[in-house]
Amino acid sequence: MTTGNFKDALHRFKEGQGKIKALNYATSMLFWDASTGAPKSGADARSKSIGTLSGFGYREVVNEQTEADLNLLIDHLDELDEIDRVSVLDAKREYDKLTKIPMDEFQAYNELISKSAMIWEDAKEKSDFKMFEPYLEKVINYLLKFAEYRGYEGHPYNLYIDDFEPGMSVDQLNVFFDELRGRVVPLLKKIIDKGDAPEVTFLKKDYPKQKQDEASRKLLGLMGFDLERGMLKESVHPFTMGVDIDDVRLTTHYYEDDLASALLSTAHEGGHAIYEQNIDRKLQPTLLATGTSNGIHESQSRIYENNFCKSHAFISHFLPYLKSAFPEPLEGIDVETFYRGINKVEPSFIRIEADELTYSLHIMIRYEIELGLIDGTIKVKDLPAVWNQKVKDYLGIIPKNDAEGVLQDVHWSEGLFGYFPTYALGSAYAAQLAHYMGKEIDIEACLANGDFAPLTKWLNEKVHQYGALKKPNELIELITGERLNSKYYCDYLEEKFSGIYGL
Amino acid sequence: MTTGNFKDALHRFKEGQGKIKALNYATSMLFWDASTGAPKSGADARSKSIGTLSGFGYREVVNEQTEADLNLLIDHLDELDEIDRVSVLDAKREYDKLTKIPMDEFQAYNELISKSAMIWEDAKEKSDFKMFEPYLEKVINYLLKFAEYRGYEGHPYNLYIDDFEPGMSVDQLNVFFDELRGRVVPLLKKIIDKGDAPEVTFLKKDYPKQKQDEASRKLLGLMGFDLERGMLKESVHPFTMGVDIDDVRLTTHYYEDDLASALLSTAHEGGHAIYEQNIDRKLQPTLLATGTSNGIHESQSRIYENNFCKSHAFISHFLPYLKSAFPEPLEGIDVETFYRGINKVEPSFIRIEADELTYSLHIMIRYEIELGLIDGTIKVKDLPAVWNQKVKDYLGIIPKNDAEGVLQDVHWSEGLFGYFPTYALGSAYAAQLAHYMGKEIDIEACLANGDFAPLTKWLNEKVHQYGALKKPNELIELITGERLNSKYYCDYLEEKFSGIYGL
């Protein structure tokens, strides 16, 4: 094997990565277009185009030359610099994911998924889990089978966690959720028992869209999002799209009878967007120029949304502006009232409407069920009962039907197992990062001055710049000297909500 | 050669066409995005993506399998239905265009073009033709050389006309422009001599953007554009993008001190857009689901803009609405004043600002020069003098410098020869179509009622439905029983402007 071969392989590899990046860019733009005003009638043409682009992408990854190059590069890992080494390892993982499953089974699975997602929609509408049950069973059987093809260490669920949070494992998650169960469930119970519900009606008054848009842009500017290298638009469901360091886009959704929704979505997506904007430029030509995992990405959205924007300190800074923008609905509202209102805790059935405290309990329910379904300790047919029991145990309420219970999320119908835990990981990483940031910066003082710059700069240096170069465990350890530690998250929740509810 | 082979080839051919369509869709969307609000900073990532998509497109067209398939299909043309036959012939022409020129020369040419366009921009800014001269000479040398590689019948310029207006020739264009020269130049002279300039100041008052947008949408609706299967946005330069029959987009540009500009752009682009929306659905999966040529496309924009929207009859219908939308600036303006103002004739230096009458004279100047440059009767170094002489002869004015003279258009710097004539062809086709439409429909009565439906329906049936299935000469002959006949255009101009100027 000559050096020439190796150099050629590396050159081809980089070229191939560039092509995949270019295809991803186009696909993302089609999605952006579809979500921000494209005529509905164009859906067929768009999906044909996306399908074709994905076909080109597949053939770019899966072919004999790419396989040979990858194997050669894997043999020479030591000779690669860090960026190339991580890129090659990521590509190898992606390659295995695409090739270890026999093509005919993968196609059959994709057909099942597309059917299953439709059936789920129908079942949810009719609130009838029985309709969805056989499909979910088939999906899980495929996932178990695919785990055997793909190979895994320890628990088969590790494989699916790893798809969204590289390196994370059932062992780590069990420790994490055990502490959550032990500390957050009792905390919630105390809050409910106290029965001291904050005032929130002032948040549900008349808030004109145009003014909300201005406030969202004002907030983004404060947070440190560069509106010259990106854009904010409206879509039905808020999302962030980081197609390139120099073109990061986010959306929010305005409700004219709700002040908090759009602003908090903007803070949340703004956190994702600031991450994408501040990745080191040396990663720009590679596929590493993006967030490193779902969980770390979510930590950036959560830290801006919850730890920063919903803090007492920041509200004390931002409320005067809001009162000048919305004088009537906010007349007579003081910082304390606003702070308590926007942080109100109330157990509810629907995850996506949950408050900061109960949110992770919704995730815990899903984690326990996914784990049980994968290791066989929970049967699909028992899901509605299992679900309702867990909601009762953790949230103290009982769903009236499957639609507001086990059928509420689309994820399982699409085979997305291992995704949910990353939502809770995001909040936990956020708390851990904020704890260590607090050792270097007076966060409260910054927020009270509306000065996000030192906070954003800290995150730029510690988290953002690395993109996907450092994987989650490595990154968190690099910054905090330890791996994920749920203590910080539970401490944070206890302190914050004990304060609000005077416990 | 077995039937099986032939069927397989046809199947692969159609699949390939579908892929090219899907790539075109994505590329168009990136262009749309860039033109309607994307952050400027994303230009690099976008151009990389477009470059990659174009590379995939090239390899889809130029490969041994496609060549073999195309040749096999050409041998079996008789066995194909009309859609497949025309698709194969179009693909063969495209294939030859891409492959008959040696790759290294084509690359060198592309590099030259990209340099030349930059130099042109600089030269225009400095109003210095000498800077641009050596580049234009090289561009023309390449075009002459490429014509030899590609092959042509008769005049080498035929090849370049054919690239934009399939089947059109120097012989046809000479007849066309001879009549224009003989009739429109004297007509303009009479108008200038009469010296009776219409009032236009009322068009340049305060017209709020929001109201102009409403008026543009109102106009599009009247014309028959289906806003549910497309969209209108704003961009710097108005354009139409027909990515799919069910997703046709157009833009306009609002100037708050000008009523006519955005409305006429909307009428113009609306004509293009209605064409794209009304192509027969059986062509939807093919590359024939688009306008058949630049000239025929331009006929649809011109017929709506000039023949319909700028007519006395339609203004009598639309002015009351405009007066209700813009009561102050239009106070006291009657139909006659509005009609004369919006149709004002005034020789000017810049093509894109020209009125309906002088526009085709600007085109004639460019046609004569392109023809002379290609057949060697005009030298590049003499261009400024030749240009100014022609402007003097036809428009009666003399450019003060190269920037408002020979350097005003980007086209030649990009090697776009043969493109300009199609602008004038569009107006001529429009007049010919309107003439024959008038034999079946009382156009004036329809327009006076704001009822475009019968007119649009006629165009749907005669022109739009065919997409690129019928080529220009064939289409015009099918509809009017004769080929392009400049008589109708000259008659129309004489009648309209003699009326306005009381000649």
Tab-separated table of C-alpha atoms in Angstrom, chain A residues 18-23 25-26 29-30 32-33 36-42 45-50 52-53 56-57 59-60 227-231 233 243-244 246-249 285, chain B residues 18-23 25-26 29-30 32-33 36-42 45-50 52-53 56-57 59-60 227-231 233 243-244 246-249 285:
chain	number	residue	atom	x	y	z
A	18	GLY	CA	-17.949	18.151	-0.036
A	19	LYS	CA	-20.504	16.685	-2.395
A	20	ILE	CA	-22.594	15.295	0.444
A	21	LYS	CA	-22.461	18.687	2.117
A	22	ALA	CA	-23.606	20.354	-1.098
A	23	LEU	CA	-26.494	17.893	-1.450
A	25	TYR	CA	-27.454	22.141	1.581
A	26	ALA	CA	-29.899	21.813	-1.307
A	29	MET	CA	-33.181	24.628	1.392
A	30	LEU	CA	-36.073	22.692	-0.100
A	32	TRP	CA	-36.821	25.604	4.413
A	33	ASP	CA	-38.793	26.686	1.371
A	36	THR	CA	-41.765	29.134	5.055
A	37	GLY	CA	-44.421	29.809	2.467
A	38	ALA	CA	-44.087	27.517	-0.560
A	39	PRO	CA	-47.392	26.688	-2.235
A	40	LYS	CA	-48.786	23.370	-0.956
A	41	SER	CA	-49.434	22.244	-4.509
A	42	GLY	CA	-45.690	21.935	-5.121
A	45	ALA	CA	-42.284	18.064	-7.299
A	46	ARG	CA	-40.400	18.887	-4.131
A	47	SER	CA	-40.498	15.364	-2.770
A	48	LYS	CA	-39.326	13.990	-6.124
A	49	SER	CA	-36.423	16.407	-6.024
A	50	ILE	CA	-35.535	15.494	-2.446
A	52	THR	CA	-33.410	12.262	-6.262
A	53	LEU	CA	-30.903	14.250	-4.220
A	56	PHE	CA	-27.264	10.849	-5.442
A	57	GLY	CA	-26.128	11.110	-1.818
A	59	ARG	CA	-24.566	6.489	-4.352
A	60	GLU	CA	-21.888	8.948	-3.291
A	227	LEU	CA	-28.831	38.500	11.842
A	228	GLU	CA	-26.540	39.470	8.955
A	229	ARG	CA	-25.395	35.866	8.654
A	230	GLY	CA	-28.772	34.275	8.981
A	231	MET	CA	-32.458	34.992	9.122
A	233	LYS	CA	-38.915	33.743	9.605
A	243	VAL	CA	-26.807	24.852	6.366
A	244	ASP	CA	-23.565	26.760	6.674
A	246	ASP	CA	-22.567	31.863	7.232
A	247	ASP	CA	-26.209	31.000	6.632
A	248	VAL	CA	-28.032	29.924	9.761
A	249	ARG	CA	-31.797	30.240	9.763
A	285	PRO	CA	-15.686	22.603	4.387
B	18	GLY	CA	-36.589	12.737	-14.203
B	19	LYS	CA	-33.296	13.097	-12.375
B	20	ILE	CA	-32.303	16.132	-14.412
B	21	LYS	CA	-35.695	17.658	-13.683
B	22	ALA	CA	-35.217	17.013	-9.969
B	23	LEU	CA	-31.753	18.611	-10.037
B	25	TYR	CA	-35.829	21.946	-9.361
B	26	ALA	CA	-33.297	22.132	-6.542
B	29	MET	CA	-34.988	26.837	-5.555
B	30	LEU	CA	-31.495	27.883	-4.499
B	32	TRP	CA	-35.192	31.644	-5.743
B	33	ASP	CA	-33.938	31.656	-2.185
B	36	THR	CA	-35.881	36.623	-2.259
B	37	GLY	CA	-34.137	37.340	1.014
B	38	ALA	CA	-31.329	34.862	1.722
B	39	PRO	CA	-28.443	36.342	3.718
B	40	LYS	CA	-25.673	37.536	1.402
B	41	SER	CA	-23.094	35.771	3.533
B	42	GLY	CA	-24.398	32.393	2.350
B	45	ALA	CA	-22.123	27.705	0.339
B	46	ARG	CA	-24.885	28.206	-2.189
B	47	SER	CA	-22.586	28.414	-5.160
B	48	LYS	CA	-20.765	25.273	-4.015
B	49	SER	CA	-24.097	23.500	-3.801
B	50	ILE	CA	-25.180	24.708	-7.234
B	52	THR	CA	-22.166	20.184	-7.205
B	53	LEU	CA	-25.717	19.776	-8.487
B	56	PHE	CA	-24.290	15.540	-10.996
B	57	GLY	CA	-26.428	16.807	-13.879
B	59	ARG	CA	-22.540	13.208	-15.364
B	60	GLU	CA	-26.180	12.177	-15.719
B	227	LEU	CA	-52.077	32.123	-6.625
B	228	GLU	CA	-52.831	28.812	-4.896
B	229	ARG	CA	-50.396	27.048	-7.212
B	230	GLY	CA	-47.670	29.621	-7.061
B	231	MET	CA	-46.545	32.743	-5.320
B	233	LYS	CA	-42.656	37.880	-3.908
B	243	VAL	CA	-40.134	24.737	-11.453
B	244	ASP	CA	-43.308	22.707	-11.806
B	246	ASP	CA	-48.025	23.227	-9.618
B	247	ASP	CA	-45.372	25.591	-8.284
B	248	VAL	CA	-44.877	28.653	-10.458
B	249	ARG	CA	-43.330	31.681	-8.811
B	285	PRO	CA	-42.894	14.356	-15.633
